[in-house]
Amino acid sequence: MEFLQQLFQNQSYDPKSFFLIAGPCVVESEDLVMEVANDVYAICKKLGIPYVFKASYRKANRTSASSFTGIGDEAAMQLVKKVGDHFGLPTTSDIHAHEEAAQAAKYIDILQIPAFLCRQTDLLVAAAETGKIVNVKKGQFVSGDAMKFAVDKIRKAGNDKVMLTERGTTFGYQDLIVDYRNISIMSAHNVPVVMDCTHSLQQPNQTTGVTGGNPQLIGTIAKAAIATGAHGLFIETHPDPSCAKSDGANMLQLSSLEELLVQLVKIRKAVVE
């Protein structure tokens, strides 16, 4: 938790470093969250990268009504908390409505606002009022500059612990592009900025009802984000993305994470020296 205190209490952070938010898209089972957390924790400890465990307790935004949404909110939140307690990690998960904020705050350290809901005032205020860190994902339809209004809503509700996450911009009906100017633009709102390296590669609105993706480009997105000064990276990862119950098409194979992070540490060091 020390690096979070540096971010929000001292308003400073080592420019040579970056933090990682990572985990499976959704809580599928206790075995899965523990396996992913264990492996990512070990890698990050070895490389000196601060780590936040991520898993959604529920996927409220799915293309098809038949898509998996979760194992139940309470059970999933308890598992996220169990991971945090076991490994001594901060945790994060999405919230989808204002009435979820107080409940989720009992289990989770960073409340994440989904991109489609980044302008939802009652949700932002409810998250702020918990006193937890609030990470707002930039909507696919919103400019980096316009995200200042989301930040203002949270701060006016009495909470200065705000993060913003870039996750791509809608490009046509079935693709996203990343405008790296947004990392600098959103940093100017005096908040840490995270690059979502997996959701930014989604190919939404497929006629199959299953979102596609370009996971082969995760490294490209991550390297560019580190070079342009992102404070943190968001990477969803799974031991076998082909079997994942949500967003498997754009997740990183867990076995590929360490090699990528080694490269990213080298890039960040080269950029700041």
PDB file of C-alpha atoms in Angstrom:
ATOM      1  CA  MET A   1       0.000   0.000   0.000  1.00  0.00           C
ATOM      2  CA  GLU A   2       3.022   2.294   0.393  1.00  0.00           C
ATOM      3  CA  PHE A   3       3.107   3.375  -3.236  1.00  0.00           C
ATOM      4  CA  LEU A   4      -0.573   4.404  -3.031  1.00  0.00           C
ATOM      5  CA  GLN A   5       0.277   6.638  -0.093  1.00  0.00           C
ATOM      6  CA  GLN A   6       3.028   8.221  -2.186  1.00  0.00           C
ATOM      7  CA  LEU A   7       0.562   8.815  -4.988  1.00  0.00           C
ATOM      8  CA  PHE A   8      -2.199  10.392  -2.942  1.00  0.00           C
ATOM      9  CA  GLN A   9      -0.674  11.697   0.273  1.00  0.00           C
ATOM     10  CA  ASN A  10       2.695  12.993  -0.811  1.00  0.00           C
ATOM     11  CA  GLN A  11       1.538  13.749  -4.371  1.00  0.00           C
ATOM     12  CA  SER A  12       4.792  12.270  -5.671  1.00  0.00           C
ATOM     13  CA  TYR A  13       5.941   9.098  -7.345  1.00  0.00           C
ATOM     14  CA  ASP A  14       9.270   7.716  -8.528  1.00  0.00           C
ATOM     15  CA  PRO A  15       9.339   8.534 -12.263  1.00  0.00           C
ATOM     16  CA  LYS A  16      11.604   5.534 -12.883  1.00  0.00           C
ATOM     17  CA  SER A  17       8.884   3.174 -11.732  1.00  0.00           C
ATOM     18  CA  PHE A  18       5.322   2.297 -12.719  1.00  0.00           C
ATOM     19  CA  PHE A  19       2.650   0.249 -11.013  1.00  0.00           C
ATOM     20  CA  LEU A  20       0.665  -2.655 -12.405  1.00  0.00           C
ATOM     21  CA  ILE A  21      -3.054  -3.355 -12.089  1.00  0.00           C
ATOM     22  CA  ALA A  22      -3.538  -6.945 -13.214  1.00  0.00           C
ATOM     23  CA  GLY A  23      -5.675 -10.020 -12.840  1.00  0.00           C
ATOM     24  CA  PRO A  24      -8.423 -11.942 -14.603  1.00  0.00           C
ATOM     25  CA  CYS A  25     -11.332 -10.051 -16.130  1.00  0.00           C
ATOM     26  CA  VAL A  26     -13.848 -11.523 -13.714  1.00  0.00           C
ATOM     27  CA  VAL A  27     -13.841 -13.725 -10.606  1.00  0.00           C
ATOM     28  CA  GLU A  28     -14.453 -17.172 -12.058  1.00  0.00           C
ATOM     29  CA  SER A  29     -13.335 -19.251  -9.071  1.00  0.00           C
ATOM     30  CA  GLU A  30     -11.118 -19.135  -5.994  1.00  0.00           C
ATOM     31  CA  ASP A  31      -8.519 -21.324  -7.701  1.00  0.00           C
ATOM     32  CA  LEU A  32      -8.222 -18.908 -10.623  1.00  0.00           C
ATOM     33  CA  VAL A  33      -7.849 -15.687  -8.636  1.00  0.00           C
ATOM     34  CA  MET A  34      -5.319 -17.264  -6.300  1.00  0.00           C
ATOM     35  CA  GLU A  35      -3.275 -18.702  -9.162  1.00  0.00           C
ATOM     36  CA  VAL A  36      -3.139 -15.430 -11.071  1.00  0.00           C
ATOM     37  CA  ALA A  37      -2.421 -13.332  -7.985  1.00  0.00           C
ATOM     38  CA  ASN A  38       0.332 -15.701  -6.857  1.00  0.00           C
ATOM     39  CA  ASP A  39       2.123 -15.639 -10.212  1.00  0.00           C
ATOM     40  CA  VAL A  40       1.801 -11.884 -10.804  1.00  0.00           C
ATOM     41  CA  TYR A  41       2.784 -11.103  -7.209  1.00  0.00           C
ATOM     42  CA  ALA A  42       5.979 -13.163  -7.577  1.00  0.00           C
ATOM     43  CA  ILE A  43       6.910 -11.489 -10.874  1.00  0.00           C
ATOM     44  CA  CYS A  44       6.278  -7.987  -9.583  1.00  0.00           C
ATOM     45  CA  LYS A  45       8.175  -8.621  -6.376  1.00  0.00           C
ATOM     46  CA  LYS A  46      11.181  -9.798  -8.371  1.00  0.00           C
ATOM     47  CA  LEU A  47      11.075  -6.774 -10.659  1.00  0.00           C
ATOM     48  CA  GLY A  48      10.203  -4.205  -7.993  1.00  0.00           C
ATOM     49  CA  ILE A  49       6.876  -3.242  -9.561  1.00  0.00           C
ATOM     50  CA  PRO A  50       4.047  -2.209  -7.181  1.00  0.00           C
ATOM     51  CA  TYR A  51       1.068  -4.472  -7.822  1.00  0.00           C
ATOM     52  CA  VAL A  52      -2.702  -4.020  -7.502  1.00  0.00           C
ATOM     53  CA  PHE A  53      -4.817  -7.159  -7.932  1.00  0.00           C
ATOM     54  CA  LYS A  54      -7.826  -6.744 -10.217  1.00  0.00           C
ATOM     55  CA  ALA A  55     -10.857  -8.933 -10.811  1.00  0.00           C
ATOM     56  CA  SER A  56     -14.422  -7.813 -11.429  1.00  0.00           C
ATOM     57  CA  TYR A  57     -16.937  -9.264  -8.985  1.00  0.00           C
ATOM     58  CA  ARG A  58     -19.573  -8.925 -11.702  1.00  0.00           C
ATOM     59  CA  LYS A  59     -19.513  -8.132 -15.408  1.00  0.00           C
ATOM     60  CA  ALA A  60     -22.580  -5.967 -15.830  1.00  0.00           C
ATOM     61  CA  ASN A  61     -21.789  -4.869 -19.395  1.00  0.00           C
ATOM     62  CA  ARG A  62     -21.900  -7.902 -21.699  1.00  0.00           C
ATOM     63  CA  THR A  63     -22.851  -8.003 -25.350  1.00  0.00           C
ATOM     64  CA  SER A  64     -25.067 -11.083 -25.089  1.00  0.00           C
ATOM     65  CA  ALA A  65     -27.658 -11.957 -22.461  1.00  0.00           C
ATOM     66  CA  SER A  66     -26.160 -15.453 -22.346  1.00  0.00           C
ATOM     67  CA  SER A  67     -22.660 -14.238 -21.384  1.00  0.00           C
ATOM     68  CA  PHE A  68     -21.182 -15.100 -17.976  1.00  0.00           C
ATOM     69  CA  THR A  69     -21.565 -12.280 -15.456  1.00  0.00           C
ATOM     70  CA  GLY A  70     -20.190 -13.736 -12.221  1.00  0.00           C
ATOM     71  CA  ILE A  71     -20.488 -16.180  -9.342  1.00  0.00           C
ATOM     72  CA  GLY A  72     -22.518 -13.752  -7.197  1.00  0.00           C
ATOM     73  CA  ASP A  73     -21.503 -10.333  -5.918  1.00  0.00           C
ATOM     74  CA  GLU A  74     -20.921 -11.160  -2.262  1.00  0.00           C
ATOM     75  CA  ALA A  75     -19.027 -14.373  -2.926  1.00  0.00           C
ATOM     76  CA  ALA A  76     -16.824 -12.707  -5.544  1.00  0.00           C
ATOM     77  CA  MET A  77     -16.085  -9.649  -3.382  1.00  0.00           C
ATOM     78  CA  GLN A  78     -15.048 -11.927  -0.561  1.00  0.00           C
ATOM     79  CA  LEU A  79     -12.612 -13.708  -2.865  1.00  0.00           C
ATOM     80  CA  VAL A  80     -11.107 -10.411  -4.029  1.00  0.00           C
ATOM     81  CA  LYS A  81     -10.605  -9.427  -0.399  1.00  0.00           C
ATOM     82  CA  LYS A  82      -9.127 -12.841   0.375  1.00  0.00           C
ATOM     83  CA  VAL A  83      -6.526 -12.331  -2.335  1.00  0.00           C
ATOM     84  CA  GLY A  84      -5.650  -8.904  -0.968  1.00  0.00           C
ATOM     85  CA  ASP A  85      -5.341 -10.161   2.594  1.00  0.00           C
ATOM     86  CA  HIS A  86      -3.343 -13.266   1.633  1.00  0.00           C
ATOM     87  CA  PHE A  87      -0.739 -11.453  -0.474  1.00  0.00           C
ATOM     88  CA  GLY A  88      -0.867  -8.080   1.260  1.00  0.00           C
ATOM     89  CA  LEU A  89      -2.027  -6.368  -1.928  1.00  0.00           C
ATOM     90  CA  PRO A  90      -4.384  -3.482  -2.691  1.00  0.00           C
ATOM     91  CA  THR A  91      -7.315  -4.640  -4.806  1.00  0.00           C
ATOM     92  CA  THR A  92      -9.702  -3.182  -7.351  1.00  0.00           C
ATOM     93  CA  SER A  93     -12.984  -4.069  -9.025  1.00  0.00           C
ATOM     94  CA  ASP A  94     -15.708  -2.342 -11.050  1.00  0.00           C
ATOM     95  CA  ILE A  95     -18.836  -0.867  -9.542  1.00  0.00           C
ATOM     96  CA  HIS A  96     -21.829  -0.241 -11.764  1.00  0.00           C
ATOM     97  CA  ALA A  97     -24.443   1.683  -9.760  1.00  0.00           C
ATOM     98  CA  HIS A  98     -24.380   4.149  -6.881  1.00  0.00           C
ATOM     99  CA  GLU A  99     -25.925   1.652  -4.452  1.00  0.00           C
ATOM    100  CA  GLU A 100     -22.992  -0.730  -4.999  1.00  0.00           C
ATOM    101  CA  ALA A 101     -20.325   1.710  -3.832  1.00  0.00           C
ATOM    102  CA  ALA A 102     -20.689   1.380  -0.067  1.00  0.00           C
ATOM    103  CA  GLN A 103     -20.971  -2.401  -0.232  1.00  0.00           C
ATOM    104  CA  ALA A 104     -17.949  -2.825  -2.499  1.00  0.00           C
ATOM    105  CA  ALA A 105     -15.894  -0.449  -0.346  1.00  0.00           C
ATOM    106  CA  LYS A 106     -16.075  -2.983   2.496  1.00  0.00           C
ATOM    107  CA  TYR A 107     -13.970  -5.381   0.441  1.00  0.00           C
ATOM    108  CA  ILE A 108     -12.080  -3.403  -2.190  1.00  0.00           C
ATOM    109  CA  ASP A 109      -9.405  -0.678  -1.992  1.00  0.00           C
ATOM    110  CA  ILE A 110      -9.820   1.021  -5.379  1.00  0.00           C
ATOM    111  CA  LEU A 111     -13.303   1.460  -6.837  1.00  0.00           C
ATOM    112  CA  GLN A 112     -13.182   1.363 -10.614  1.00  0.00           C
ATOM    113  CA  ILE A 113     -15.741   3.240 -12.698  1.00  0.00           C
ATOM    114  CA  PRO A 114     -16.352   1.532 -16.065  1.00  0.00           C
ATOM    115  CA  ALA A 115     -15.744   3.577 -19.207  1.00  0.00           C
ATOM    116  CA  PHE A 116     -19.385   3.608 -20.279  1.00  0.00           C
ATOM    117  CA  LEU A 117     -20.299   5.111 -16.880  1.00  0.00           C
ATOM    118  CA  CYS A 118     -17.589   7.773 -16.583  1.00  0.00           C
ATOM    119  CA  ARG A 119     -20.166  10.600 -16.765  1.00  0.00           C
ATOM    120  CA  GLN A 120     -22.634   9.011 -14.317  1.00  0.00           C
ATOM    121  CA  THR A 121     -22.722  11.664 -11.610  1.00  0.00           C
ATOM    122  CA  ASP A 122     -24.492   9.694  -8.873  1.00  0.00           C
ATOM    123  CA  LEU A 123     -22.065   6.801  -9.338  1.00  0.00           C
ATOM    124  CA  LEU A 124     -18.996   9.048  -9.182  1.00  0.00           C
ATOM    125  CA  VAL A 125     -20.278  10.844  -6.085  1.00  0.00           C
ATOM    126  CA  ALA A 126     -21.209   7.614  -4.306  1.00  0.00           C
ATOM    127  CA  ALA A 127     -17.751   6.182  -5.015  1.00  0.00           C
ATOM    128  CA  ALA A 128     -16.110   9.385  -3.769  1.00  0.00           C
ATOM    129  CA  GLU A 129     -18.123   9.371  -0.554  1.00  0.00           C
ATOM    130  CA  THR A 130     -16.717   5.972   0.452  1.00  0.00           C
ATOM    131  CA  GLY A 131     -13.302   7.601   0.902  1.00  0.00           C
ATOM    132  CA  LYS A 132     -11.712   4.923  -1.267  1.00  0.00           C
ATOM    133  CA  ILE A 133      -9.457   5.605  -4.236  1.00  0.00           C
ATOM    134  CA  VAL A 134     -11.607   6.056  -7.353  1.00  0.00           C
ATOM    135  CA  ASN A 135     -10.233   5.001 -10.734  1.00  0.00           C
ATOM    136  CA  VAL A 136     -12.333   6.341 -13.604  1.00  0.00           C
ATOM    137  CA  LYS A 137     -11.881   4.786 -17.012  1.00  0.00           C
ATOM    138  CA  LYS A 138     -12.083   7.299 -19.832  1.00  0.00           C
ATOM    139  CA  GLY A 139     -15.138   6.618 -21.947  1.00  0.00           C
ATOM    140  CA  GLN A 140     -14.538   5.488 -25.502  1.00  0.00           C
ATOM    141  CA  PHE A 141     -16.557   8.550 -26.516  1.00  0.00           C
ATOM    142  CA  VAL A 142     -14.802  11.137 -24.289  1.00  0.00           C
ATOM    143  CA  SER A 143     -11.666  13.216 -24.813  1.00  0.00           C
ATOM    144  CA  GLY A 144      -8.882  13.213 -22.265  1.00  0.00           C
ATOM    145  CA  ASP A 145      -9.478  16.904 -21.605  1.00  0.00           C
ATOM    146  CA  ALA A 146     -13.188  16.336 -20.890  1.00  0.00           C
ATOM    147  CA  MET A 147     -12.293  13.849 -18.136  1.00  0.00           C
ATOM    148  CA  LYS A 148     -11.587  16.879 -15.928  1.00  0.00           C
ATOM    149  CA  PHE A 149     -15.326  16.969 -15.248  1.00  0.00           C
ATOM    150  CA  ALA A 150     -15.281  13.455 -13.783  1.00  0.00           C
ATOM    151  CA  VAL A 151     -12.322  14.439 -11.617  1.00  0.00           C
ATOM    152  CA  ASP A 152     -14.139  17.587 -10.470  1.00  0.00           C
ATOM    153  CA  LYS A 153     -17.252  15.630  -9.474  1.00  0.00           C
ATOM    154  CA  ILE A 154     -15.199  13.330  -7.241  1.00  0.00           C
ATOM    155  CA  ARG A 155     -13.179  16.139  -5.699  1.00  0.00           C
ATOM    156  CA  LYS A 156     -16.264  18.245  -5.014  1.00  0.00           C
ATOM    157  CA  ALA A 157     -17.677  15.240  -3.165  1.00  0.00           C
ATOM    158  CA  GLY A 158     -14.684  15.530  -0.803  1.00  0.00           C
ATOM    159  CA  ASN A 159     -12.315  12.922  -2.222  1.00  0.00           C
ATOM    160  CA  ASP A 160      -8.938  13.838  -3.758  1.00  0.00           C
ATOM    161  CA  LYS A 161      -7.891  10.218  -4.384  1.00  0.00           C
ATOM    162  CA  VAL A 162      -8.642  10.009  -8.102  1.00  0.00           C
ATOM    163  CA  MET A 163      -7.005   8.066 -10.921  1.00  0.00           C
ATOM    164  CA  LEU A 164      -7.841   8.114 -14.624  1.00  0.00           C
ATOM    165  CA  THR A 165      -7.421   5.250 -17.067  1.00  0.00           C
ATOM    166  CA  GLU A 166      -7.033   5.525 -20.833  1.00  0.00           C
ATOM    167  CA  ARG A 167      -8.697   2.603 -22.627  1.00  0.00           C
ATOM    168  CA  GLY A 168      -8.998   3.686 -26.227  1.00  0.00           C
ATOM    169  CA  THR A 169     -11.410   5.671 -28.359  1.00  0.00           C
ATOM    170  CA  THR A 170     -14.183   4.331 -30.573  1.00  0.00           C
ATOM    171  CA  PHE A 171     -13.074   4.038 -34.206  1.00  0.00           C
ATOM    172  CA  GLY A 172     -16.000   2.975 -36.326  1.00  0.00           C
ATOM    173  CA  TYR A 173     -18.403   0.374 -34.999  1.00  0.00           C
ATOM    174  CA  GLN A 174     -16.013  -2.464 -34.221  1.00  0.00           C
ATOM    175  CA  ASP A 175     -12.629  -1.082 -33.300  1.00  0.00           C
ATOM    176  CA  LEU A 176     -10.734   1.223 -30.930  1.00  0.00           C
ATOM    177  CA  ILE A 177      -7.632   3.356 -31.311  1.00  0.00           C
ATOM    178  CA  VAL A 178      -5.335   4.804 -28.638  1.00  0.00           C
ATOM    179  CA  ASP A 179      -4.460   8.483 -28.641  1.00  0.00           C
ATOM    180  CA  TYR A 180      -1.357   8.701 -26.470  1.00  0.00           C
ATOM    181  CA  ARG A 181      -1.778  12.449 -26.136  1.00  0.00           C
ATOM    182  CA  ASN A 182      -4.424  11.589 -23.543  1.00  0.00           C
ATOM    183  CA  ILE A 183      -1.793  10.337 -21.096  1.00  0.00           C
ATOM    184  CA  SER A 184      -0.220  13.783 -20.941  1.00  0.00           C
ATOM    185  CA  ILE A 185      -3.564  15.589 -21.157  1.00  0.00           C
ATOM    186  CA  MET A 186      -5.121  13.630 -18.287  1.00  0.00           C
ATOM    187  CA  SER A 187      -1.959  13.931 -16.187  1.00  0.00           C
ATOM    188  CA  ALA A 188      -2.514  17.696 -16.383  1.00  0.00           C
ATOM    189  CA  HIS A 189      -5.624  17.158 -14.220  1.00  0.00           C
ATOM    190  CA  ASN A 190      -3.120  16.379 -11.413  1.00  0.00           C
ATOM    191  CA  VAL A 191      -4.045  12.713 -11.158  1.00  0.00           C
ATOM    192  CA  PRO A 192      -2.142   9.461 -11.808  1.00  0.00           C
ATOM    193  CA  VAL A 193      -2.883   8.092 -15.278  1.00  0.00           C
ATOM    194  CA  VAL A 194      -3.103   4.398 -16.119  1.00  0.00           C
ATOM    195  CA  MET A 195      -3.023   2.763 -19.561  1.00  0.00           C
ATOM    196  CA  ASP A 196      -5.444  -0.118 -20.040  1.00  0.00           C
ATOM    197  CA  CYS A 197      -3.394  -2.287 -22.384  1.00  0.00           C
ATOM    198  CA  THR A 198      -6.018  -4.982 -22.926  1.00  0.00           C
ATOM    199  CA  HIS A 199      -9.435  -3.313 -23.194  1.00  0.00           C
ATOM    200  CA  SER A 200      -7.952  -0.760 -25.585  1.00  0.00           C
ATOM    201  CA  LEU A 201      -7.470  -3.664 -28.004  1.00  0.00           C
ATOM    202  CA  GLN A 202     -11.068  -4.811 -27.939  1.00  0.00           C
ATOM    203  CA  GLN A 203     -13.098  -5.219 -31.110  1.00  0.00           C
ATOM    204  CA  PRO A 204     -16.611  -4.625 -29.747  1.00  0.00           C
ATOM    205  CA  ASN A 205     -20.062  -5.077 -31.272  1.00  0.00           C
ATOM    206  CA  GLN A 206     -19.306  -8.285 -33.138  1.00  0.00           C
ATOM    207  CA  THR A 207     -22.338  -9.941 -34.708  1.00  0.00           C
ATOM    208  CA  THR A 208     -21.435 -13.172 -32.879  1.00  0.00           C
ATOM    209  CA  GLY A 209     -22.271 -11.486 -29.559  1.00  0.00           C
ATOM    210  CA  VAL A 210     -18.697 -12.054 -28.333  1.00  0.00           C
ATOM    211  CA  THR A 211     -16.228  -9.155 -28.236  1.00  0.00           C
ATOM    212  CA  GLY A 212     -13.067  -9.682 -30.270  1.00  0.00           C
ATOM    213  CA  GLY A 213      -9.572  -8.381 -29.678  1.00  0.00           C
ATOM    214  CA  ASN A 214      -5.942  -8.056 -30.762  1.00  0.00           C
ATOM    215  CA  PRO A 215      -3.891  -9.450 -27.851  1.00  0.00           C
ATOM    216  CA  GLN A 216      -0.789  -9.704 -30.045  1.00  0.00           C
ATOM    217  CA  LEU A 217      -0.565  -5.904 -29.728  1.00  0.00           C
ATOM    218  CA  ILE A 218      -0.616  -5.738 -25.916  1.00  0.00           C
ATOM    219  CA  GLY A 219       3.153  -5.278 -25.851  1.00  0.00           C
ATOM    220  CA  THR A 220       2.944  -2.444 -28.373  1.00  0.00           C
ATOM    221  CA  ILE A 221       0.315  -0.597 -26.326  1.00  0.00           C
ATOM    222  CA  ALA A 222       2.213  -1.134 -23.064  1.00  0.00           C
ATOM    223  CA  LYS A 223       5.598  -0.045 -24.423  1.00  0.00           C
ATOM    224  CA  ALA A 224       4.191   3.142 -25.915  1.00  0.00           C
ATOM    225  CA  ALA A 225       2.399   3.939 -22.637  1.00  0.00           C
ATOM    226  CA  ILE A 226       5.555   3.496 -20.583  1.00  0.00           C
ATOM    227  CA  ALA A 227       7.521   5.649 -23.040  1.00  0.00           C
ATOM    228  CA  THR A 228       4.913   8.429 -22.860  1.00  0.00           C
ATOM    229  CA  GLY A 229       4.846   8.607 -19.065  1.00  0.00           C
ATOM    230  CA  ALA A 230       1.906   6.537 -17.833  1.00  0.00           C
ATOM    231  CA  HIS A 231       2.028   6.133 -14.054  1.00  0.00           C
ATOM    232  CA  GLY A 232       0.579   2.647 -14.233  1.00  0.00           C
ATOM    233  CA  LEU A 233      -0.533  -0.144 -16.549  1.00  0.00           C
ATOM    234  CA  PHE A 234      -3.745  -2.162 -16.485  1.00  0.00           C
ATOM    235  CA  ILE A 235      -3.404  -5.663 -17.964  1.00  0.00           C
ATOM    236  CA  GLU A 236      -5.971  -8.422 -17.726  1.00  0.00           C
ATOM    237  CA  THR A 237      -4.286 -11.806 -17.723  1.00  0.00           C
ATOM    238  CA  HIS A 238      -5.355 -15.442 -17.542  1.00  0.00           C
ATOM    239  CA  PRO A 239      -3.586 -18.834 -17.557  1.00  0.00           C
ATOM    240  CA  ASP A 240      -5.623 -19.802 -20.626  1.00  0.00           C
ATOM    241  CA  PRO A 241      -7.429 -16.857 -22.266  1.00  0.00           C
ATOM    242  CA  SER A 242      -9.186 -19.215 -24.680  1.00  0.00           C
ATOM    243  CA  CYS A 243     -11.089 -20.644 -21.700  1.00  0.00           C
ATOM    244  CA  ALA A 244     -11.726 -17.336 -19.929  1.00  0.00           C
ATOM    245  CA  LYS A 245     -15.377 -16.582 -19.192  1.00  0.00           C
ATOM    246  CA  SER A 246     -15.037 -12.893 -20.107  1.00  0.00           C
ATOM    247  CA  ASP A 247     -12.780 -10.896 -22.459  1.00  0.00           C
ATOM    248  CA  GLY A 248     -10.604 -13.863 -23.366  1.00  0.00           C
ATOM    249  CA  ALA A 249     -10.082 -12.433 -26.852  1.00  0.00           C
ATOM    250  CA  ASN A 250      -8.020  -9.500 -25.588  1.00  0.00           C
ATOM    251  CA  MET A 251      -6.326 -10.848 -22.447  1.00  0.00           C
ATOM    252  CA  LEU A 252      -2.621 -11.563 -22.032  1.00  0.00           C
ATOM    253  CA  GLN A 253      -1.476 -15.146 -21.563  1.00  0.00           C
ATOM    254  CA  LEU A 254      -0.225 -15.295 -17.962  1.00  0.00           C
ATOM    255  CA  SER A 255       2.972 -17.066 -19.003  1.00  0.00           C
ATOM    256  CA  SER A 256       3.857 -14.082 -21.246  1.00  0.00           C
ATOM    257  CA  LEU A 257       3.611 -11.430 -18.522  1.00  0.00           C
ATOM    258  CA  GLU A 258       7.101 -11.620 -17.030  1.00  0.00           C
ATOM    259  CA  GLU A 259       8.929 -11.198 -20.329  1.00  0.00           C
ATOM    260  CA  LEU A 260       6.820  -8.151 -21.165  1.00  0.00           C
ATOM    261  CA  LEU A 261       7.353  -6.535 -17.763  1.00  0.00           C
ATOM    262  CA  VAL A 262      11.119  -7.035 -17.999  1.00  0.00           C
ATOM    263  CA  GLN A 263      11.077  -5.120 -21.281  1.00  0.00           C
ATOM    264  CA  LEU A 264       8.899  -2.378 -19.816  1.00  0.00           C
ATOM    265  CA  VAL A 265      11.200  -1.845 -16.838  1.00  0.00           C
ATOM    266  CA  LYS A 266      14.104  -1.368 -19.268  1.00  0.00           C
ATOM    267  CA  ILE A 267      12.125   1.089 -21.400  1.00  0.00           C
ATOM    268  CA  ARG A 268      11.079   3.195 -18.425  1.00  0.00           C
ATOM    269  CA  LYS A 269      14.633   3.318 -17.123  1.00  0.00           C
ATOM    270  CA  ALA A 270      15.933   4.407 -20.522  1.00  0.00           C
ATOM    271  CA  VAL A 271      13.274   7.101 -20.913  1.00  0.00           C
ATOM    272  CA  VAL A 272      13.827   8.796 -17.558  1.00  0.00           C
ATOM    273  CA  GLU A 273      17.616   8.657 -17.460  1.00  0.00           C
TER     274      GLU A 273
END
